[in-house]
Amino acid sequence: MTLKEILPGQSCVVKQVYANNLRKRIIDMGIISGSKVTVKKTAPLGDPIEIIVKGYSLTLRKAEARTIIVDRIEE
């Protein structure tokens, strides 16, 4: 499952980041294996996606979110 598939209000744990050209940027933002990510909201057309990671908000494009493999946390 990818981060793109997580709905607003749901949380997940990052398993792997596959973005070759964006990998360093995504990792620098704190999205690394084992990080808990919560999807805060998505724009009306689904792009961008606002997430919370390590206590701060980030905005990702759909294309970036598709490169992040996650496991959903059942709450």
PDB file of N, CA, C and O in Angstrom:
ATOM      1  N   MET A   1       0.855  -1.163   0.000  1.00  0.00           N
ATOM      2  CA  MET A   1       0.000   0.000   0.000  1.00  0.00           C
ATOM      3  C   MET A   1       0.907   1.234   0.000  1.00  0.00           C
ATOM      4  O   MET A   1       1.962   1.236   0.616  1.00  0.00           O
ATOM      5  N   THR A   2       0.479   2.289  -0.673  1.00  0.00           N
ATOM      6  CA  THR A   2       1.271   3.519  -0.720  1.00  0.00           C
ATOM      7  C   THR A   2       0.624   4.607   0.132  1.00  0.00           C
ATOM      8  O   THR A   2      -0.546   4.515   0.491  1.00  0.00           O
ATOM      9  N   LEU A   3       1.382   5.624   0.421  1.00  0.00           N
ATOM     10  CA  LEU A   3       0.874   6.749   1.206  1.00  0.00           C
ATOM     11  C   LEU A   3      -0.309   7.414   0.503  1.00  0.00           C
ATOM     12  O   LEU A   3      -1.220   7.913   1.144  1.00  0.00           O
ATOM     13  N   LYS A   4      -0.330   7.379  -0.801  1.00  0.00           N
ATOM     14  CA  LYS A   4      -1.430   7.960  -1.580  1.00  0.00           C
ATOM     15  C   LYS A   4      -2.767   7.305  -1.237  1.00  0.00           C
ATOM     16  O   LYS A   4      -3.817   7.933  -1.295  1.00  0.00           O
ATOM     17  N   GLU A   5      -2.758   6.041  -0.844  1.00  0.00           N
ATOM     18  CA  GLU A   5      -3.983   5.283  -0.561  1.00  0.00           C
ATOM     19  C   GLU A   5      -4.526   5.500   0.858  1.00  0.00           C
ATOM     20  O   GLU A   5      -5.626   5.048   1.165  1.00  0.00           O
ATOM     21  N   ILE A   6      -3.768   6.175   1.706  1.00  0.00           N
ATOM     22  CA  ILE A   6      -4.201   6.425   3.081  1.00  0.00           C
ATOM     23  C   ILE A   6      -5.182   7.599   3.078  1.00  0.00           C
ATOM     24  O   ILE A   6      -4.916   8.636   2.479  1.00  0.00           O
ATOM     25  N   LEU A   7      -6.303   7.428   3.758  1.00  0.00           N
ATOM     26  CA  LEU A   7      -7.351   8.449   3.787  1.00  0.00           C
ATOM     27  C   LEU A   7      -7.091   9.469   4.893  1.00  0.00           C
ATOM     28  O   LEU A   7      -6.417   9.169   5.880  1.00  0.00           O
ATOM     29  N   PRO A   8      -7.642  10.684   4.763  1.00  0.00           N
ATOM     30  CA  PRO A   8      -7.490  11.686   5.817  1.00  0.00           C
ATOM     31  C   PRO A   8      -7.963  11.146   7.167  1.00  0.00           C
ATOM     32  O   PRO A   8      -8.986  10.480   7.261  1.00  0.00           O
ATOM     33  N   GLY A   9      -7.167  11.404   8.202  1.00  0.00           N
ATOM     34  CA  GLY A   9      -7.474  10.924   9.541  1.00  0.00           C
ATOM     35  C   GLY A   9      -6.828   9.591   9.871  1.00  0.00           C
ATOM     36  O   GLY A   9      -6.767   9.207  11.033  1.00  0.00           O
ATOM     37  N   GLN A  10      -6.342   8.870   8.867  1.00  0.00           N
ATOM     38  CA  GLN A  10      -5.701   7.580   9.101  1.00  0.00           C
ATOM     39  C   GLN A  10      -4.187   7.764   9.282  1.00  0.00           C
ATOM     40  O   GLN A  10      -3.608   8.732   8.787  1.00  0.00           O
ATOM     41  N   SER A  11      -3.594   6.808   9.991  1.00  0.00           N
ATOM     42  CA  SER A  11      -2.150   6.825  10.214  1.00  0.00           C
ATOM     43  C   SER A  11      -1.514   5.585   9.610  1.00  0.00           C
ATOM     44  O   SER A  11      -2.183   4.581   9.383  1.00  0.00           O
ATOM     45  N   CYS A  12      -0.204   5.674   9.385  1.00  0.00           N
ATOM     46  CA  CYS A  12       0.529   4.552   8.816  1.00  0.00           C
ATOM     47  C   CYS A  12       1.981   4.629   9.264  1.00  0.00           C
ATOM     48  O   CYS A  12       2.415   5.631   9.821  1.00  0.00           O
ATOM     49  N   VAL A  13       2.714   3.556   8.996  1.00  0.00           N
ATOM     50  CA  VAL A  13       4.144   3.497   9.276  1.00  0.00           C
ATOM     51  C   VAL A  13       4.859   3.292   7.946  1.00  0.00           C
ATOM     52  O   VAL A  13       4.496   2.418   7.164  1.00  0.00           O
ATOM     53  N   VAL A  14       5.878   4.087   7.710  1.00  0.00           N
ATOM     54  CA  VAL A  14       6.636   4.011   6.458  1.00  0.00           C
ATOM     55  C   VAL A  14       7.486   2.746   6.446  1.00  0.00           C
ATOM     56  O   VAL A  14       8.183   2.441   7.412  1.00  0.00           O
ATOM     57  N   LYS A  15       7.392   1.992   5.347  1.00  0.00           N
ATOM     58  CA  LYS A  15       8.220   0.801   5.165  1.00  0.00           C
ATOM     59  C   LYS A  15       9.422   1.104   4.284  1.00  0.00           C
ATOM     60  O   LYS A  15      10.527   0.681   4.572  1.00  0.00           O
ATOM     61  N   GLN A  16       9.186   1.837   3.171  1.00  0.00           N
ATOM     62  CA  GLN A  16      10.273   2.112   2.234  1.00  0.00           C
ATOM     63  C   GLN A  16       9.912   3.293   1.346  1.00  0.00           C
ATOM     64  O   GLN A  16       8.744   3.526   1.052  1.00  0.00           O
ATOM     65  N   VAL A  17      10.946   4.002   0.909  1.00  0.00           N
ATOM     66  CA  VAL A  17      10.778   5.128  -0.021  1.00  0.00           C
ATOM     67  C   VAL A  17      11.442   4.728  -1.327  1.00  0.00           C
ATOM     68  O   VAL A  17      12.624   4.389  -1.353  1.00  0.00           O
ATOM     69  N   TYR A  18      10.671   4.749  -2.410  1.00  0.00           N
ATOM     70  CA  TYR A  18      11.180   4.326  -3.715  1.00  0.00           C
ATOM     71  C   TYR A  18      11.526   5.467  -4.658  1.00  0.00           C
ATOM     72  O   TYR A  18      12.008   5.236  -5.735  1.00  0.00           O
ATOM     73  N   ALA A  19      11.275   6.701  -4.298  1.00  0.00           N
ATOM     74  CA  ALA A  19      11.495   7.836  -5.201  1.00  0.00           C
ATOM     75  C   ALA A  19      12.983   8.031  -5.460  1.00  0.00           C
ATOM     76  O   ALA A  19      13.695   8.543  -4.607  1.00  0.00           O
ATOM     77  N   ASN A  20      13.451   7.647  -6.630  1.00  0.00           N
ATOM     78  CA  ASN A  20      14.870   7.766  -6.938  1.00  0.00           C
ATOM     79  C   ASN A  20      15.339   9.217  -6.963  1.00  0.00           C
ATOM     80  O   ASN A  20      16.285   9.580  -6.292  1.00  0.00           O
ATOM     81  N   ASN A  21      14.666  10.060  -7.735  1.00  0.00           N
ATOM     82  CA  ASN A  21      15.106  11.444  -7.863  1.00  0.00           C
ATOM     83  C   ASN A  21      14.666  12.312  -6.685  1.00  0.00           C
ATOM     84  O   ASN A  21      15.231  13.366  -6.465  1.00  0.00           O
ATOM     85  N   LEU A  22      13.664  11.898  -5.928  1.00  0.00           N
ATOM     86  CA  LEU A  22      13.169  12.671  -4.793  1.00  0.00           C
ATOM     87  C   LEU A  22      13.557  12.054  -3.458  1.00  0.00           C
ATOM     88  O   LEU A  22      13.269  12.618  -2.405  1.00  0.00           O
ATOM     89  N   ARG A  23      14.206  10.907  -3.487  1.00  0.00           N
ATOM     90  CA  ARG A  23      14.481  10.141  -2.266  1.00  0.00           C
ATOM     91  C   ARG A  23      15.189  10.975  -1.190  1.00  0.00           C
ATOM     92  O   ARG A  23      14.780  10.997  -0.043  1.00  0.00           O
ATOM     93  N   LYS A  24      16.243  11.681  -1.550  1.00  0.00           N
ATOM     94  CA  LYS A  24      16.997  12.465  -0.570  1.00  0.00           C
ATOM     95  C   LYS A  24      16.114  13.555   0.033  1.00  0.00           C
ATOM     96  O   LYS A  24      16.114  13.760   1.245  1.00  0.00           O
ATOM     97  N   ARG A  25      15.342  14.232  -0.784  1.00  0.00           N
ATOM     98  CA  ARG A  25      14.463  15.300  -0.303  1.00  0.00           C
ATOM     99  C   ARG A  25      13.417  14.750   0.659  1.00  0.00           C
ATOM    100  O   ARG A  25      13.156  15.321   1.717  1.00  0.00           O
ATOM    101  N   ILE A  26      12.816  13.625   0.306  1.00  0.00           N
ATOM    102  CA  ILE A  26      11.788  13.005   1.156  1.00  0.00           C
ATOM    103  C   ILE A  26      12.399  12.543   2.475  1.00  0.00           C
ATOM    104  O   ILE A  26      11.839  12.770   3.544  1.00  0.00           O
ATOM    105  N   ILE A  27      13.571  11.936   2.423  1.00  0.00           N
ATOM    106  CA  ILE A  27      14.241  11.487   3.641  1.00  0.00           C
ATOM    107  C   ILE A  27      14.647  12.678   4.502  1.00  0.00           C
ATOM    108  O   ILE A  27      14.511  12.650   5.720  1.00  0.00           O
ATOM    109  N   ASP A  28      15.121  13.750   3.888  1.00  0.00           N
ATOM    110  CA  ASP A  28      15.484  14.957   4.630  1.00  0.00           C
ATOM    111  C   ASP A  28      14.290  15.560   5.363  1.00  0.00           C
ATOM    112  O   ASP A  28      14.452  16.227   6.385  1.00  0.00           O
ATOM    113  N   MET A  29      13.086  15.327   4.867  1.00  0.00           N
ATOM    114  CA  MET A  29      11.873  15.838   5.518  1.00  0.00           C
ATOM    115  C   MET A  29      11.459  14.949   6.695  1.00  0.00           C
ATOM    116  O   MET A  29      10.499  15.260   7.377  1.00  0.00           O
ATOM    117  N   GLY A  30      12.151  13.842   6.917  1.00  0.00           N
ATOM    118  CA  GLY A  30      11.844  12.976   8.054  1.00  0.00           C
ATOM    119  C   GLY A  30      11.002  11.764   7.718  1.00  0.00           C
ATOM    120  O   GLY A  30      10.593  11.026   8.602  1.00  0.00           O
ATOM    121  N   ILE A  31      10.732  11.550   6.445  1.00  0.00           N
ATOM    122  CA  ILE A  31       9.942  10.392   6.034  1.00  0.00           C
ATOM    123  C   ILE A  31      10.915   9.251   5.761  1.00  0.00           C
ATOM    124  O   ILE A  31      11.430   9.100   4.655  1.00  0.00           O
ATOM    125  N   ILE A  32      11.173   8.463   6.816  1.00  0.00           N
ATOM    126  CA  ILE A  32      12.114   7.351   6.721  1.00  0.00           C
ATOM    127  C   ILE A  32      11.427   6.079   7.222  1.00  0.00           C
ATOM    128  O   ILE A  32      10.368   6.152   7.845  1.00  0.00           O
ATOM    129  N   SER A  33      12.029   4.946   6.957  1.00  0.00           N
ATOM    130  CA  SER A  33      11.469   3.674   7.415  1.00  0.00           C
ATOM    131  C   SER A  33      11.230   3.720   8.923  1.00  0.00           C
ATOM    132  O   SER A  33      12.096   4.146   9.678  1.00  0.00           O
ATOM    133  N   GLY A  34      10.025   3.316   9.331  1.00  0.00           N
ATOM    134  CA  GLY A  34       9.663   3.296  10.736  1.00  0.00           C
ATOM    135  C   GLY A  34       8.956   4.548  11.220  1.00  0.00           C
ATOM    136  O   GLY A  34       8.436   4.567  12.324  1.00  0.00           O
ATOM    137  N   SER A  35       8.934   5.598  10.415  1.00  0.00           N
ATOM    138  CA  SER A  35       8.271   6.844  10.815  1.00  0.00           C
ATOM    139  C   SER A  35       6.762   6.683  10.773  1.00  0.00           C
ATOM    140  O   SER A  35       6.219   6.089   9.850  1.00  0.00           O
ATOM    141  N   LYS A  36       6.095   7.248  11.787  1.00  0.00           N
ATOM    142  CA  LYS A  36       4.631   7.272  11.785  1.00  0.00           C
ATOM    143  C   LYS A  36       4.185   8.521  11.034  1.00  0.00           C
ATOM    144  O   LYS A  36       4.693   9.611  11.268  1.00  0.00           O
ATOM    145  N   VAL A  37       3.243   8.332  10.119  1.00  0.00           N
ATOM    146  CA  VAL A  37       2.711   9.423   9.308  1.00  0.00           C
ATOM    147  C   VAL A  37       1.190   9.424   9.441  1.00  0.00           C
ATOM    148  O   VAL A  37       0.561   8.373   9.363  1.00  0.00           O
ATOM    149  N   THR A  38       0.618  10.597   9.647  1.00  0.00           N
ATOM    150  CA  THR A  38      -0.832  10.753   9.682  1.00  0.00           C
ATOM    151  C   THR A  38      -1.240  11.669   8.541  1.00  0.00           C
ATOM    152  O   THR A  38      -0.652  12.738   8.363  1.00  0.00           O
ATOM    153  N   VAL A  39      -2.233  11.247   7.761  1.00  0.00           N
ATOM    154  CA  VAL A  39      -2.741  12.089   6.680  1.00  0.00           C
ATOM    155  C   VAL A  39      -3.737  13.064   7.298  1.00  0.00           C
ATOM    156  O   VAL A  39      -4.744  12.654   7.871  1.00  0.00           O
ATOM    157  N   LYS A  40      -3.424  14.335   7.195  1.00  0.00           N
ATOM    158  CA  LYS A  40      -4.274  15.376   7.781  1.00  0.00           C
ATOM    159  C   LYS A  40      -5.436  15.695   6.851  1.00  0.00           C
ATOM    160  O   LYS A  40      -6.582  15.698   7.260  1.00  0.00           O
ATOM    161  N   LYS A  41      -5.119  15.980   5.581  1.00  0.00           N
ATOM    162  CA  LYS A  41      -6.182  16.260   4.609  1.00  0.00           C
ATOM    163  C   LYS A  41      -5.618  16.189   3.197  1.00  0.00           C
ATOM    164  O   LYS A  41      -4.414  16.210   2.995  1.00  0.00           O
ATOM    165  N   THR A  42      -6.534  16.092   2.250  1.00  0.00           N
ATOM    166  CA  THR A  42      -6.152  16.148   0.842  1.00  0.00           C
ATOM    167  C   THR A  42      -6.918  17.283   0.182  1.00  0.00           C
ATOM    168  O   THR A  42      -8.022  17.632   0.611  1.00  0.00           O
ATOM    169  N   ALA A  43      -6.343  17.843  -0.845  1.00  0.00           N
ATOM    170  CA  ALA A  43      -7.013  18.901  -1.591  1.00  0.00           C
ATOM    171  C   ALA A  43      -8.225  18.314  -2.312  1.00  0.00           C
ATOM    172  O   ALA A  43      -8.301  17.101  -2.516  1.00  0.00           O
ATOM    173  N   PRO A  44      -9.175  19.142  -2.710  1.00  0.00           N
ATOM    174  CA  PRO A  44     -10.397  18.635  -3.360  1.00  0.00           C
ATOM    175  C   PRO A  44     -10.148  17.713  -4.557  1.00  0.00           C
ATOM    176  O   PRO A  44     -10.874  16.754  -4.749  1.00  0.00           O
ATOM    177  N   LEU A  45      -9.129  17.972  -5.325  1.00  0.00           N
ATOM    178  CA  LEU A  45      -8.826  17.111  -6.475  1.00  0.00           C
ATOM    179  C   LEU A  45      -7.785  16.043  -6.132  1.00  0.00           C
ATOM    180  O   LEU A  45      -7.293  15.347  -7.001  1.00  0.00           O
ATOM    181  N   GLY A  46      -7.434  15.932  -4.835  1.00  0.00           N
ATOM    182  CA  GLY A  46      -6.514  14.893  -4.398  1.00  0.00           C
ATOM    183  C   GLY A  46      -5.046  15.270  -4.441  1.00  0.00           C
ATOM    184  O   GLY A  46      -4.190  14.465  -4.118  1.00  0.00           O
ATOM    185  N   ASP A  47      -4.739  16.492  -4.832  1.00  0.00           N
ATOM    186  CA  ASP A  47      -3.347  16.905  -4.940  1.00  0.00           C
ATOM    187  C   ASP A  47      -3.231  18.352  -4.508  1.00  0.00           C
ATOM    188  O   ASP A  47      -3.913  19.204  -5.079  1.00  0.00           O
ATOM    189  N   PRO A  48      -2.489  18.701  -3.508  1.00  0.00           N
ATOM    190  CA  PRO A  48      -1.544  17.901  -2.737  1.00  0.00           C
ATOM    191  C   PRO A  48      -2.186  17.223  -1.536  1.00  0.00           C
ATOM    192  O   PRO A  48      -3.367  17.408  -1.244  1.00  0.00           O
ATOM    193  N   ILE A  49      -1.361  16.467  -0.819  1.00  0.00           N
ATOM    194  CA  ILE A  49      -1.769  15.744   0.384  1.00  0.00           C
ATOM    195  C   ILE A  49      -1.004  16.365   1.560  1.00  0.00           C
ATOM    196  O   ILE A  49       0.219  16.497   1.493  1.00  0.00           O
ATOM    197  N   GLU A  50      -1.726  16.734   2.610  1.00  0.00           N
ATOM    198  CA  GLU A  50      -1.072  17.278   3.796  1.00  0.00           C
ATOM    199  C   GLU A  50      -0.927  16.164   4.824  1.00  0.00           C
ATOM    200  O   GLU A  50      -1.903  15.480   5.145  1.00  0.00           O
ATOM    201  N   ILE A  51       0.291  15.972   5.318  1.00  0.00           N
ATOM    202  CA  ILE A  51       0.577  14.916   6.292  1.00  0.00           C
ATOM    203  C   ILE A  51       1.238  15.509   7.532  1.00  0.00           C
ATOM    204  O   ILE A  51       1.746  16.628   7.494  1.00  0.00           O
ATOM    205  N   ILE A  52       1.217  14.724   8.597  1.00  0.00           N
ATOM    206  CA  ILE A  52       1.944  15.083   9.811  1.00  0.00           C
ATOM    207  C   ILE A  52       2.964  13.983  10.057  1.00  0.00           C
ATOM    208  O   ILE A  52       2.619  12.795  10.119  1.00  0.00           O
ATOM    209  N   VAL A  53       4.223  14.376  10.167  1.00  0.00           N
ATOM    210  CA  VAL A  53       5.310  13.444  10.444  1.00  0.00           C
ATOM    211  C   VAL A  53       6.243  14.107  11.450  1.00  0.00           C
ATOM    212  O   VAL A  53       6.592  15.276  11.299  1.00  0.00           O
ATOM    213  N   LYS A  54       6.589  13.374  12.496  1.00  0.00           N
ATOM    214  CA  LYS A  54       7.478  13.865  13.552  1.00  0.00           C
ATOM    215  C   LYS A  54       7.016  15.205  14.128  1.00  0.00           C
ATOM    216  O   LYS A  54       7.821  16.073  14.440  1.00  0.00           O
ATOM    217  N   GLY A  55       5.687  15.382  14.218  1.00  0.00           N
ATOM    218  CA  GLY A  55       5.125  16.562  14.864  1.00  0.00           C
ATOM    219  C   GLY A  55       4.992  17.802  14.006  1.00  0.00           C
ATOM    220  O   GLY A  55       4.581  18.845  14.502  1.00  0.00           O
ATOM    221  N   TYR A  56       5.313  17.732  12.733  1.00  0.00           N
ATOM    222  CA  TYR A  56       5.123  18.903  11.893  1.00  0.00           C
ATOM    223  C   TYR A  56       4.406  18.525  10.600  1.00  0.00           C
ATOM    224  O   TYR A  56       4.394  17.376  10.191  1.00  0.00           O
ATOM    225  N   SER A  57       3.807  19.529   9.973  1.00  0.00           N
ATOM    226  CA  SER A  57       3.018  19.314   8.761  1.00  0.00           C
ATOM    227  C   SER A  57       3.883  19.436   7.515  1.00  0.00           C
ATOM    228  O   SER A  57       4.743  20.309   7.432  1.00  0.00           O
ATOM    229  N   LEU A  58       3.623  18.555   6.563  1.00  0.00           N
ATOM    230  CA  LEU A  58       4.275  18.577   5.249  1.00  0.00           C
ATOM    231  C   LEU A  58       3.216  18.444   4.178  1.00  0.00           C
ATOM    232  O   LEU A  58       2.150  17.863   4.414  1.00  0.00           O
ATOM    233  N   THR A  59       3.514  18.928   3.016  1.00  0.00           N
ATOM    234  CA  THR A  59       2.627  18.773   1.872  1.00  0.00           C
ATOM    235  C   THR A  59       3.381  18.024   0.787  1.00  0.00           C
ATOM    236  O   THR A  59       4.502  18.384   0.441  1.00  0.00           O
ATOM    237  N   LEU A  60       2.758  16.948   0.283  1.00  0.00           N
ATOM    238  CA  LEU A  60       3.347  16.136  -0.779  1.00  0.00           C
ATOM    239  C   LEU A  60       2.424  16.086  -1.983  1.00  0.00           C
ATOM    240  O   LEU A  60       1.202  16.130  -1.841  1.00  0.00           O
ATOM    241  N   ARG A  61       2.981  15.955  -3.132  1.00  0.00           N
ATOM    242  CA  ARG A  61       2.213  15.714  -4.350  1.00  0.00           C
ATOM    243  C   ARG A  61       1.800  14.243  -4.393  1.00  0.00           C
ATOM    244  O   ARG A  61       2.419  13.389  -3.760  1.00  0.00           O
ATOM    245  N   LYS A  62       0.764  13.940  -5.177  1.00  0.00           N
ATOM    246  CA  LYS A  62       0.315  12.544  -5.336  1.00  0.00           C
ATOM    247  C   LYS A  62       1.450  11.671  -5.850  1.00  0.00           C
ATOM    248  O   LYS A  62       1.630  10.551  -5.384  1.00  0.00           O
ATOM    249  N   ALA A  63       2.212  12.183  -6.803  1.00  0.00           N
ATOM    250  CA  ALA A  63       3.308  11.407  -7.385  1.00  0.00           C
ATOM    251  C   ALA A  63       4.348  11.052  -6.333  1.00  0.00           C
ATOM    252  O   ALA A  63       4.900   9.946  -6.337  1.00  0.00           O
ATOM    253  N   GLU A  64       4.624  11.960  -5.419  1.00  0.00           N
ATOM    254  CA  GLU A  64       5.577  11.682  -4.345  1.00  0.00           C
ATOM    255  C   GLU A  64       4.998  10.656  -3.375  1.00  0.00           C
ATOM    256  O   GLU A  64       5.693   9.737  -2.947  1.00  0.00           O
ATOM    257  N   ALA A  65       3.718  10.808  -3.027  1.00  0.00           N
ATOM    258  CA  ALA A  65       3.069   9.898  -2.079  1.00  0.00           C
ATOM    259  C   ALA A  65       3.002   8.468  -2.630  1.00  0.00           C
ATOM    260  O   ALA A  65       3.046   7.513  -1.866  1.00  0.00           O
ATOM    261  N   ARG A  66       2.926   8.319  -3.944  1.00  0.00           N
ATOM    262  CA  ARG A  66       2.882   6.979  -4.553  1.00  0.00           C
ATOM    263  C   ARG A  66       4.202   6.238  -4.428  1.00  0.00           C
ATOM    264  O   ARG A  66       4.256   5.027  -4.606  1.00  0.00           O
ATOM    265  N   THR A  67       5.283   6.954  -4.137  1.00  0.00           N
ATOM    266  CA  THR A  67       6.601   6.308  -4.042  1.00  0.00           C
ATOM    267  C   THR A  67       6.944   5.895  -2.614  1.00  0.00           C
ATOM    268  O   THR A  67       8.028   5.374  -2.373  1.00  0.00           O
ATOM    269  N   ILE A  68       6.019   6.118  -1.671  1.00  0.00           N
ATOM    270  CA  ILE A  68       6.258   5.800  -0.270  1.00  0.00           C
ATOM    271  C   ILE A  68       5.384   4.607   0.123  1.00  0.00           C
ATOM    272  O   ILE A  68       4.154   4.709   0.138  1.00  0.00           O
ATOM    273  N   ILE A  69       6.027   3.479   0.405  1.00  0.00           N
ATOM    274  CA  ILE A  69       5.328   2.252   0.772  1.00  0.00           C
ATOM    275  C   ILE A  69       5.085   2.272   2.279  1.00  0.00           C
ATOM    276  O   ILE A  69       6.001   2.532   3.060  1.00  0.00           O
ATOM    277  N   VAL A  70       3.830   1.980   2.682  1.00  0.00           N
ATOM    278  CA  VAL A  70       3.459   2.075   4.103  1.00  0.00           C
ATOM    279  C   VAL A  70       2.598   0.886   4.537  1.00  0.00           C
ATOM    280  O   VAL A  70       2.074   0.160   3.701  1.00  0.00           O
ATOM    281  N   ASP A  71       2.477   0.727   5.845  1.00  0.00           N
ATOM    282  CA  ASP A  71       1.520  -0.196   6.465  1.00  0.00           C
ATOM    283  C   ASP A  71       0.551   0.664   7.256  1.00  0.00           C
ATOM    284  O   ASP A  71       0.986   1.470   8.097  1.00  0.00           O
ATOM    285  N   ARG A  72      -0.749   0.512   6.995  1.00  0.00           N
ATOM    286  CA  ARG A  72      -1.749   1.284   7.718  1.00  0.00           C
ATOM    287  C   ARG A  72      -1.833   0.821   9.161  1.00  0.00           C
ATOM    288  O   ARG A  72      -1.736  -0.366   9.450  1.00  0.00           O
ATOM    289  N   ILE A  73      -2.025   1.767  10.068  1.00  0.00           N
ATOM    290  CA  ILE A  73      -2.179   1.473  11.487  1.00  0.00           C
ATOM    291  C   ILE A  73      -3.673   1.424  11.785  1.00  0.00           C
ATOM    292  O   ILE A  73      -4.389   2.388  11.508  1.00  0.00           O
ATOM    293  N   GLU A  74      -4.129   0.318  12.312  1.00  0.00           N
ATOM    294  CA  GLU A  74      -5.532   0.182  12.690  1.00  0.00           C
ATOM    295  C   GLU A  74      -5.722   0.826  14.060  1.00  0.00           C
ATOM    296  O   GLU A  74      -5.074   0.440  15.018  1.00  0.00           O
ATOM    297  N   GLU A  75      -6.586   1.818  14.128  1.00  0.00           N
ATOM    298  CA  GLU A  75      -6.815   2.522  15.409  1.00  0.00           C
ATOM    299  C   GLU A  75      -8.220   2.342  15.892  1.00  0.00           C
ATOM    300  O   GLU A  75      -9.116   2.103  15.218  1.00  0.00           O
TER     301      GLU A  75
END
